[in-house]
Short mmCIF file of C-alpha atoms in Angstrom, two decimals:
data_model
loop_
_atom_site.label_atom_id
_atom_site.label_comp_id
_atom_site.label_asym_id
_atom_site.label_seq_id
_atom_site.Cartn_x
_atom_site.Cartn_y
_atom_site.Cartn_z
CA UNK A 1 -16.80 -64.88 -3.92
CA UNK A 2 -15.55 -62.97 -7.14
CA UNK A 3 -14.07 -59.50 -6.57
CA UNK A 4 -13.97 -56.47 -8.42
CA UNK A 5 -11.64 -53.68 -7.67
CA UNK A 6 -11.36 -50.72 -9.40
CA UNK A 7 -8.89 -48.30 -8.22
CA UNK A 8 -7.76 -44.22 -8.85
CA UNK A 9 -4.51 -43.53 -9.12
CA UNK A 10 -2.87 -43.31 -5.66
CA UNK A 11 -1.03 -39.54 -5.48
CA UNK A 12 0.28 -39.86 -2.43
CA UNK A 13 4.10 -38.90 -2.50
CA UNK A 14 5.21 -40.87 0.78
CA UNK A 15 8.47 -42.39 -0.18
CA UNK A 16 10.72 -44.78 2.41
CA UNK A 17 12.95 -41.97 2.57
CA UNK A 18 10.44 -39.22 3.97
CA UNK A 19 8.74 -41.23 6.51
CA UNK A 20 12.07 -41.98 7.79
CA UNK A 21 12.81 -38.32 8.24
CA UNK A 22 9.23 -37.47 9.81
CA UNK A 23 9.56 -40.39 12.26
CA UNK A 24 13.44 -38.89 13.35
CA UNK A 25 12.12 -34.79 13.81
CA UNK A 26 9.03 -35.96 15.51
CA UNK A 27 10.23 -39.00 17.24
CA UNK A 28 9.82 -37.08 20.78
CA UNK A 29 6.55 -34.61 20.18
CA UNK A 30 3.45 -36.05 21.35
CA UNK A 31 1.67 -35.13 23.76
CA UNK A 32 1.29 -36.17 27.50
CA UNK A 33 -0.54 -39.64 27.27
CA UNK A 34 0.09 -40.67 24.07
CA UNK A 35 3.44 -41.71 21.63
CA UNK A 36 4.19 -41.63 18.06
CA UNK A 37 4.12 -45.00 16.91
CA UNK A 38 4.97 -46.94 13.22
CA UNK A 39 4.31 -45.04 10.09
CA UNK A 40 1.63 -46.54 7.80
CA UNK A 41 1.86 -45.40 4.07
CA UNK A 42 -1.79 -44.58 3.08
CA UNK A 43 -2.20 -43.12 -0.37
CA UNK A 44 -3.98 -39.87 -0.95
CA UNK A 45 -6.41 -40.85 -2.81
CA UNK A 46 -8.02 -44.24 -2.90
CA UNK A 47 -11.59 -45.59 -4.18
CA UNK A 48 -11.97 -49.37 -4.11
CA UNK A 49 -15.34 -51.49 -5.07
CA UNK A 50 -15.60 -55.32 -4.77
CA UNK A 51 -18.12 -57.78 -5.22
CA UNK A 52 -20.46 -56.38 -7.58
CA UNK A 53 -20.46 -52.94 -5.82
CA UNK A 54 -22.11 -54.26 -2.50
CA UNK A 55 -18.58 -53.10 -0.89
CA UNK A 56 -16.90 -49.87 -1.01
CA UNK A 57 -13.91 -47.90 0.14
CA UNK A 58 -13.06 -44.30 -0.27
CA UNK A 59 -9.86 -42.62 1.28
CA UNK A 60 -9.54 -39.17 0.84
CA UNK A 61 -6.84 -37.21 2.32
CA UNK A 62 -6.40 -33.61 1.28
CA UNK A 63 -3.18 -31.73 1.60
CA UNK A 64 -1.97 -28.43 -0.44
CA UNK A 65 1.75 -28.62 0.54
CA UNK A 66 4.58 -30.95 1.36
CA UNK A 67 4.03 -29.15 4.73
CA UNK A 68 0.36 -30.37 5.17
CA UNK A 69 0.91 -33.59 4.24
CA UNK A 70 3.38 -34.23 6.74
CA UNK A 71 0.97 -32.79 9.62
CA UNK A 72 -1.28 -35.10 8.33
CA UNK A 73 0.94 -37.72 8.54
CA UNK A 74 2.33 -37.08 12.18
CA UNK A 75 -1.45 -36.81 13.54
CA UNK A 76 -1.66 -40.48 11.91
CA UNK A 77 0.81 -42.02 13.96
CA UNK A 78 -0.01 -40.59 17.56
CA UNK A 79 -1.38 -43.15 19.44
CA UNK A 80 -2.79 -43.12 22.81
CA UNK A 81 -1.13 -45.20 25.63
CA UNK A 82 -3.10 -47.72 27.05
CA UNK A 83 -3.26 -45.70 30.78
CA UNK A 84 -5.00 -43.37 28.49
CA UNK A 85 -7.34 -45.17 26.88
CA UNK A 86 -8.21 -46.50 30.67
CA UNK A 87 -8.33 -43.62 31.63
CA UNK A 88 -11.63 -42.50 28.99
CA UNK A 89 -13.60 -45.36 30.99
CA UNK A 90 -15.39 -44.71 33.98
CA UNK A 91 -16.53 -48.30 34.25
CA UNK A 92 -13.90 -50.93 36.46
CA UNK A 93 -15.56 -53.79 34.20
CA UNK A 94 -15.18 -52.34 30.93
CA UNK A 95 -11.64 -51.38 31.84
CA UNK A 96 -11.08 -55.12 33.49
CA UNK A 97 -12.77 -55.97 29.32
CA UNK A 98 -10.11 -53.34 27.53
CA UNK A 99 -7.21 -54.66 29.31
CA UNK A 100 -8.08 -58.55 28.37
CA UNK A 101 -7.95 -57.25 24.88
CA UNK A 102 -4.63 -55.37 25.14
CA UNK A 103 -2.88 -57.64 22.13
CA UNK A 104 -5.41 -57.17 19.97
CA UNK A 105 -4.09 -60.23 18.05
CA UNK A 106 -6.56 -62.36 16.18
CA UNK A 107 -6.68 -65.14 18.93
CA UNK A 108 -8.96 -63.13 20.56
CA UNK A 109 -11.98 -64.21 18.31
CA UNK A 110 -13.55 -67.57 17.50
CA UNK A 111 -13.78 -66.33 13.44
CA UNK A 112 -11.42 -64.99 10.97
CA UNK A 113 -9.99 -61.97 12.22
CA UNK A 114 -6.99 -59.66 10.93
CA UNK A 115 -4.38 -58.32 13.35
CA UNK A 116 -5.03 -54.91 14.96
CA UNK A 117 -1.30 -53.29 14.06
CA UNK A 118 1.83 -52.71 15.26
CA UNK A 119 2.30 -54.00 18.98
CA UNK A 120 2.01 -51.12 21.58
CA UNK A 121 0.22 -49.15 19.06
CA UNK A 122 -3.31 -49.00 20.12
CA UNK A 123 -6.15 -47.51 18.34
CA UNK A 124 -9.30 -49.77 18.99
CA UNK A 125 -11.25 -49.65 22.14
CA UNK A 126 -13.76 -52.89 22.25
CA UNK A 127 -14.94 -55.20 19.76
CA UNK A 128 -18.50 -55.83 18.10
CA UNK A 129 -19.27 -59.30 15.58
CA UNK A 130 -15.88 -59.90 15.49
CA UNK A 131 -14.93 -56.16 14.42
CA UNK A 132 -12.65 -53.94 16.30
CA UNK A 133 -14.35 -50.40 17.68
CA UNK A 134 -12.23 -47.87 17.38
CA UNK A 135 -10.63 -45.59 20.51
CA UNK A 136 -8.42 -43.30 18.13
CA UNK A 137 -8.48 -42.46 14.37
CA UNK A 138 -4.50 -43.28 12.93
CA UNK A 139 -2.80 -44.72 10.42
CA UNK A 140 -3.16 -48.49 11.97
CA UNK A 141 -7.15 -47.71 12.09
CA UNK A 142 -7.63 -46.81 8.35
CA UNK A 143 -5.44 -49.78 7.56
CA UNK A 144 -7.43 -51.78 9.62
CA UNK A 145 -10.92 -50.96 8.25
CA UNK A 146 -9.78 -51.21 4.81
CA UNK A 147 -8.21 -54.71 5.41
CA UNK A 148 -11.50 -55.76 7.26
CA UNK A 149 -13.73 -54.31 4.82
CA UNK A 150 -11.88 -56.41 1.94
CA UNK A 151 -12.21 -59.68 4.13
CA UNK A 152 -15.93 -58.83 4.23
CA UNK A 153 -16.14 -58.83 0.64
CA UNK A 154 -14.55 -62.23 0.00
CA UNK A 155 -16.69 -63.92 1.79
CA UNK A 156 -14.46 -63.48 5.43
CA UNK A 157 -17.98 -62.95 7.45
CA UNK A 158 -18.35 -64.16 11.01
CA UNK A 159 -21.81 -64.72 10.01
CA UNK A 160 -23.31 -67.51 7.71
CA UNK A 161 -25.68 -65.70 5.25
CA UNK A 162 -29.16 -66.81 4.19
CA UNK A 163 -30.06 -66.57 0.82
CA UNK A 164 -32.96 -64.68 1.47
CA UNK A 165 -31.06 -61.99 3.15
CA UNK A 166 -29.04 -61.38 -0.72
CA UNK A 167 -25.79 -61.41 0.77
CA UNK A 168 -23.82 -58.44 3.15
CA UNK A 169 -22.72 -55.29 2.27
CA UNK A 170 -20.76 -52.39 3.66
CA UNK A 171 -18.58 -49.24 3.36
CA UNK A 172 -15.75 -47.48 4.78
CA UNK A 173 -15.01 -43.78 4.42
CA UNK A 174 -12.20 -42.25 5.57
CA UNK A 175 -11.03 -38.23 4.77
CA UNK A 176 -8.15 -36.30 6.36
CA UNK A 177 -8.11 -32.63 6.07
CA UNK A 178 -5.96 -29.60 7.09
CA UNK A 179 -7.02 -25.69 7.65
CA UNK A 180 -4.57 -23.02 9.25
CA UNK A 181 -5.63 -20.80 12.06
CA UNK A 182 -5.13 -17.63 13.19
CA UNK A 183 -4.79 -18.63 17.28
CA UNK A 184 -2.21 -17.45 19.06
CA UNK A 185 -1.19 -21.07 20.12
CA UNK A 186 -2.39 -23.34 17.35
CA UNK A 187 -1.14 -23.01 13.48
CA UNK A 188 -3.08 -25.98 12.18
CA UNK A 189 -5.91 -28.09 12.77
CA UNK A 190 -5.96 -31.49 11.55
CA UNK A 191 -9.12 -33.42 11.27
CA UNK A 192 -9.18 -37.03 10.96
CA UNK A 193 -12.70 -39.06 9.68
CA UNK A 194 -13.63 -42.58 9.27
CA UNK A 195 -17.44 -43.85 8.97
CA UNK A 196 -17.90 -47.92 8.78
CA UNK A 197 -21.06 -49.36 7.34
CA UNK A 198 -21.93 -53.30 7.39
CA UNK A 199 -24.63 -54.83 6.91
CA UNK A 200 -25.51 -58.46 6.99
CA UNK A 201 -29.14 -58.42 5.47
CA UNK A 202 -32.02 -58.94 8.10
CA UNK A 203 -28.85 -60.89 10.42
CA UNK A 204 -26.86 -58.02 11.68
CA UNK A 205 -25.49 -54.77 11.07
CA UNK A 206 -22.85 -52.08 12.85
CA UNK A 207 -22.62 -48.31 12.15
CA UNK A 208 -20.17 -45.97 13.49
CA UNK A 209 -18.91 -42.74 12.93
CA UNK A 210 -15.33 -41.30 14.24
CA UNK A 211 -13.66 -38.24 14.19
CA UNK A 212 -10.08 -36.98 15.56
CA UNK A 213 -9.05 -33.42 15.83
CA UNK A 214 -5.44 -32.32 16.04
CA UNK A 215 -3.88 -29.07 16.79
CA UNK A 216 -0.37 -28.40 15.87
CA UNK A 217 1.46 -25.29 16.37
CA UNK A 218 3.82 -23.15 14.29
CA UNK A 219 7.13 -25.56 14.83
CA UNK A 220 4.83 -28.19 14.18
CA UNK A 221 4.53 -30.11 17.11
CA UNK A 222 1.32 -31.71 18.12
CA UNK A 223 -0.29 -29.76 21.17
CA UNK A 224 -3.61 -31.29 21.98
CA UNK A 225 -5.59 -34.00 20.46
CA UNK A 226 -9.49 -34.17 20.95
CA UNK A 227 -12.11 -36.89 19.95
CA UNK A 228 -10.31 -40.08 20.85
CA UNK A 229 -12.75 -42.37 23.49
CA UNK A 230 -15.83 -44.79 22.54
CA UNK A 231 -17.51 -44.29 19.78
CA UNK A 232 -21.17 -43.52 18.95
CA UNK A 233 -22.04 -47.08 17.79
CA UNK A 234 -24.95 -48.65 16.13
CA UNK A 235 -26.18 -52.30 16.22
CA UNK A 236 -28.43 -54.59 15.11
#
């Protein structure tokens, strides 16, 4: 299937060098439950179409200082321990289902499937048509999506297509963004987004929305971390 991609330019200003130093001041502020885990260089600014516009990708992630970004950054690479993501499910069976999944290494399907990330650093919750759900929004998820929505677009699909149906289609959407605040306790708030959109024609289709919020405070260091657990999902 031919491919089209048409980029922006990619301002992010990540080098080697920097993400070394993040990783070494932050190596032991996370909070209770969770870790900081390997760094994933994801550019600022990304747009990305392929095959004929039926696919498209948009990262977005807006920073106004060297300070920012690196909040950003940080709030990318905590990810939850596996207790904790246990812990978000009240169901023995779906916990027996999460813990059979713990690799998260392609074996797990019968089709084509990427590898979740770095081992120990888990993001994704449950999978749906051979597509991991996400638990957490981080670095490892937006470089998952991205990957998955590019296998989608050359022809990757767990699905064979009918003619009639005119092919698949989806989008991924992700935006980071950070705003100061005036608590007492909390300097920042960072605000993680991703949105995934496929579509296989009249076959199938998945929809979700996730959002992770972040609060930092003035040294810096991550003090509580909302929206990780299942997602709002759509099928069909």
């Amino acid at each position: 299937m031919p491919v089209r991609t048409t980029r922006i330019p990619k301002t992010f200003r990540f080098t080697a060098a920097l993400c070394a130093l993040v990783a070494s001041s932050v190596s032991a502020q996370a909070p209770t439950g969770y870790h900081v885990g390997a760094g994933v260089v994801i550019p600022d600014s990304l747009v990305e179409v392929f095959a004929g516009g039926r696919f498209r990708a948009t990262l977005l992630r807006s920073a106004r200082t060297p300070h920012e970004r690196e909040l950003i950054a940080l709030a990318e690479r905590l990810y939850p321990d596996l207790e904790t993501v246990l812990a978000a499910l009240p169901d023995s069976a779906y916990r027996a289902r999460v813990l059979a999944m713990a690799s998260g290494k392609p074996g797990v399907f019968k089709v084509a499937q990427r590898d979740a990330g770095a081992s120990g650093d888990r993001w994704w919750l449950d999978h749906f048509d051979a597509t991991w759900l996400p638990f957490a929004v981080t670095g490892g998820t937006v470089d998952y999506y991205l990957g998955r929505l590019r296998d989608l677009a050359a022809g990757r699909s767990p699905f064979v297509l009918s003619p009639k149906d005119n092919g698949d289609s989806g989008a991924f959407e992700y935006q980071a963004t950070v705003r100061p605040t005036s608590d007492a306790d909390v300097a920042y708030i960072v605000e993680l987004r991703i949105r995934w959109d496929y579509s296989c024609g009249s076959l199938c289709a998945v929809y979700f929305r996730h959002t992770r919020v972040v609060w930092f405070d003035a040294q810096g260091k991550p003090v509580r971390i909302t929206g990780d657990g299942r997602p709002e999902v759509i099928v069909s």
